[in-house]
Amino acid sequence: MDGTGGPRSVCLHSKSVQRSGSEWGRSSEHQHISFYRYRSFMGLTIHILYCAAVCFQVGELVVDNCRSSDGEVEGLSEEFTELEVLSMVNVGLSSLSKMPLLPRLQKLEVSENSIGGGLSTLVEKCPGLTHLNLSSNKLKELSSLEPLQSLKALKSLDLYGCDLSSLDDYRERVFQLLPQLTYLDGFDQEDNEASDNDYVEEEEDEEDEDEDGGESVPPSHGQTLLK
């Protein structure tokens, strides 16, 4: 925990290095932990992050480009109790079935994978999602989005690059299917582009609701990065 009592962020970097073998090290600069490896694998990487999370409550976790060995979510567990933002871009996912229960998770980035369905898992495991990026996955039918109707807090959905985004009247049909959405692929129903201010206002509204009697969700400080 940091001085504010909120979740502490572990800044973790993984880089390819032009040398044989691996070099592991810890840096205290900027109060983060840095690891350098020749190749990144999702399960091992998140296991290391979990070890760090024992001491630091992680609010944001980014494991982009760390390959999953079997197309499933690996290493992530329910011990990441403070996780609010999770990014698993281009990790080779074909399924979300092994997502752990992450009740505080608000933003999930899983673009550039091979997910073709099974979105009902998100309703069970991540019921508080407000932002979901599924761009460049293998979603072909509008019916694959039906489970998202139960994500009542979902405000922003990205499907750009999925096959279903080329369907006739795609935007109109998605907004009709998911009336809780404010933005689809970064634009609202009147084709107004989402701005950073829109997201800030949404977060402030959520904080106000917490202060009015809901469960307090402490803000994240910094982020966990893995590149």
PDB file of C-alpha atoms in Angstrom, residues 124-218:
ATOM      1  CA  GLU A 124     -19.772 -13.821 -14.495  1.00  0.00           C
ATOM      2  CA  LYS A 125     -16.152 -12.847 -13.850  1.00  0.00           C
ATOM      3  CA  CYS A 126     -16.051  -9.109 -14.624  1.00  0.00           C
ATOM      4  CA  PRO A 127     -19.546  -7.765 -13.905  1.00  0.00           C
ATOM      5  CA  GLY A 128     -18.365  -4.166 -13.434  1.00  0.00           C
ATOM      6  CA  LEU A 129     -16.817  -3.672 -16.880  1.00  0.00           C
ATOM      7  CA  THR A 130     -17.301  -0.209 -18.355  1.00  0.00           C
ATOM      8  CA  HIS A 131     -14.845  -0.408 -21.281  1.00  0.00           C
ATOM      9  CA  LEU A 132     -14.233  -3.475 -23.456  1.00  0.00           C
ATOM     10  CA  ASN A 133     -11.933  -3.606 -26.486  1.00  0.00           C
ATOM     11  CA  LEU A 134     -12.432  -6.692 -28.684  1.00  0.00           C
ATOM     12  CA  SER A 135     -11.035  -5.171 -31.888  1.00  0.00           C
ATOM     13  CA  SER A 136      -9.426  -7.489 -34.442  1.00  0.00           C
ATOM     14  CA  ASN A 137     -10.806 -10.723 -33.039  1.00  0.00           C
ATOM     15  CA  LYS A 138     -12.801 -13.491 -34.772  1.00  0.00           C
ATOM     16  CA  LEU A 139     -16.303 -12.352 -33.843  1.00  0.00           C
ATOM     17  CA  LYS A 140     -18.518 -13.002 -36.857  1.00  0.00           C
ATOM     18  CA  GLU A 141     -22.130 -12.961 -35.670  1.00  0.00           C
ATOM     19  CA  LEU A 142     -24.054 -10.250 -33.872  1.00  0.00           C
ATOM     20  CA  SER A 143     -25.484 -12.964 -31.628  1.00  0.00           C
ATOM     21  CA  SER A 144     -22.037 -13.474 -30.090  1.00  0.00           C
ATOM     22  CA  LEU A 145     -22.507 -10.102 -28.377  1.00  0.00           C
ATOM     23  CA  GLU A 146     -25.786 -11.005 -26.676  1.00  0.00           C
ATOM     24  CA  PRO A 147     -24.152 -11.957 -23.340  1.00  0.00           C
ATOM     25  CA  LEU A 148     -22.904  -8.363 -23.050  1.00  0.00           C
ATOM     26  CA  GLN A 149     -26.511  -7.249 -22.502  1.00  0.00           C
ATOM     27  CA  SER A 150     -26.001  -8.287 -18.875  1.00  0.00           C
ATOM     28  CA  LEU A 151     -23.037  -5.923 -18.425  1.00  0.00           C
ATOM     29  CA  LYS A 152     -25.201  -3.012 -17.316  1.00  0.00           C
ATOM     30  CA  ALA A 153     -22.235  -0.681 -16.655  1.00  0.00           C
ATOM     31  CA  LEU A 154     -20.694  -1.171 -20.118  1.00  0.00           C
ATOM     32  CA  LYS A 155     -20.304   2.216 -21.821  1.00  0.00           C
ATOM     33  CA  SER A 156     -17.618   1.699 -24.448  1.00  0.00           C
ATOM     34  CA  LEU A 157     -17.174  -1.263 -26.815  1.00  0.00           C
ATOM     35  CA  ASP A 158     -14.626  -1.627 -29.619  1.00  0.00           C
ATOM     36  CA  LEU A 159     -15.175  -4.189 -32.384  1.00  0.00           C
ATOM     37  CA  TYR A 160     -13.206  -2.588 -35.220  1.00  0.00           C
ATOM     38  CA  GLY A 161     -11.523  -5.216 -37.373  1.00  0.00           C
ATOM     39  CA  CYS A 162     -13.918  -8.020 -36.392  1.00  0.00           C
ATOM     40  CA  ASP A 163     -15.909  -9.665 -39.200  1.00  0.00           C
ATOM     41  CA  LEU A 164     -19.207  -8.574 -37.689  1.00  0.00           C
ATOM     42  CA  SER A 165     -18.214  -4.914 -38.081  1.00  0.00           C
ATOM     43  CA  SER A 166     -18.791  -5.321 -41.847  1.00  0.00           C
ATOM     44  CA  LEU A 167     -22.419  -6.437 -41.422  1.00  0.00           C
ATOM     45  CA  ASP A 168     -25.165  -4.242 -42.872  1.00  0.00           C
ATOM     46  CA  ASP A 169     -26.335  -1.574 -40.424  1.00  0.00           C
ATOM     47  CA  TYR A 170     -23.676  -2.787 -38.019  1.00  0.00           C
ATOM     48  CA  ARG A 171     -23.591   0.265 -35.758  1.00  0.00           C
ATOM     49  CA  GLU A 172     -27.359   0.678 -35.578  1.00  0.00           C
ATOM     50  CA  ARG A 173     -27.832  -3.003 -34.753  1.00  0.00           C
ATOM     51  CA  VAL A 174     -25.168  -3.057 -32.022  1.00  0.00           C
ATOM     52  CA  PHE A 175     -26.579   0.043 -30.331  1.00  0.00           C
ATOM     53  CA  GLN A 176     -30.025  -1.549 -30.489  1.00  0.00           C
ATOM     54  CA  LEU A 177     -28.727  -4.810 -29.018  1.00  0.00           C
ATOM     55  CA  LEU A 178     -26.721  -3.053 -26.290  1.00  0.00           C
ATOM     56  CA  PRO A 179     -28.656   0.101 -25.339  1.00  0.00           C
ATOM     57  CA  GLN A 180     -26.389   0.757 -22.344  1.00  0.00           C
ATOM     58  CA  LEU A 181     -23.525   1.659 -24.715  1.00  0.00           C
ATOM     59  CA  THR A 182     -22.430   5.266 -25.130  1.00  0.00           C
ATOM     60  CA  TYR A 183     -19.579   4.583 -27.570  1.00  0.00           C
ATOM     61  CA  LEU A 184     -19.017   1.961 -30.249  1.00  0.00           C
ATOM     62  CA  ASP A 185     -15.571   1.947 -31.861  1.00  0.00           C
ATOM     63  CA  GLY A 186     -14.905   5.332 -30.289  1.00  0.00           C
ATOM     64  CA  PHE A 187     -18.039   7.124 -31.526  1.00  0.00           C
ATOM     65  CA  ASP A 188     -21.521   7.652 -30.091  1.00  0.00           C
ATOM     66  CA  GLN A 189     -24.784   7.138 -31.989  1.00  0.00           C
ATOM     67  CA  GLU A 190     -24.535  10.638 -33.499  1.00  0.00           C
ATOM     68  CA  ASP A 191     -20.989   9.908 -34.700  1.00  0.00           C
ATOM     69  CA  ASN A 192     -19.416  12.183 -32.100  1.00  0.00           C
ATOM     70  CA  GLU A 193     -15.959  10.953 -31.222  1.00  0.00           C
ATOM     71  CA  ALA A 194     -15.220  10.028 -27.628  1.00  0.00           C
ATOM     72  CA  SER A 195     -12.774  12.374 -25.924  1.00  0.00           C
ATOM     73  CA  ASP A 196     -10.537  11.935 -22.914  1.00  0.00           C
ATOM     74  CA  ASN A 197     -12.831  14.307 -21.021  1.00  0.00           C
ATOM     75  CA  ASP A 198     -15.756  11.927 -21.532  1.00  0.00           C
ATOM     76  CA  TYR A 199     -13.859   9.130 -19.825  1.00  0.00           C
ATOM     77  CA  VAL A 200     -12.715  11.398 -17.001  1.00  0.00           C
ATOM     78  CA  GLU A 201     -16.302  12.489 -16.382  1.00  0.00           C
ATOM     79  CA  GLU A 202     -17.462   8.866 -16.249  1.00  0.00           C
ATOM     80  CA  GLU A 203     -14.776   8.006 -13.706  1.00  0.00           C
ATOM     81  CA  GLU A 204     -15.698  11.036 -11.592  1.00  0.00           C
ATOM     82  CA  ASP A 205     -19.356  10.015 -11.653  1.00  0.00           C
ATOM     83  CA  GLU A 206     -18.406   6.545 -10.445  1.00  0.00           C
ATOM     84  CA  GLU A 207     -16.336   8.032  -7.619  1.00  0.00           C
ATOM     85  CA  ASP A 208     -19.256  10.279  -6.616  1.00  0.00           C
ATOM     86  CA  GLU A 209     -21.556   7.264  -6.451  1.00  0.00           C
ATOM     87  CA  ASP A 210     -19.067   5.488  -4.200  1.00  0.00           C
ATOM     88  CA  GLU A 211     -18.948   8.506  -1.865  1.00  0.00           C
ATOM     89  CA  ASP A 212     -22.745   8.559  -1.706  1.00  0.00           C
ATOM     90  CA  GLY A 213     -22.828   5.179  -0.041  1.00  0.00           C
ATOM     91  CA  GLY A 214     -21.435   2.642  -2.452  1.00  0.00           C
ATOM     92  CA  GLU A 215     -18.321   0.639  -1.841  1.00  0.00           C
ATOM     93  CA  SER A 216     -15.246   2.803  -2.196  1.00  0.00           C
ATOM     94  CA  VAL A 217     -12.893   1.826  -5.008  1.00  0.00           C
ATOM     95  CA  PRO A 218      -9.475   3.393  -4.395  1.00  0.00           C
TER      96      PRO A 218
END
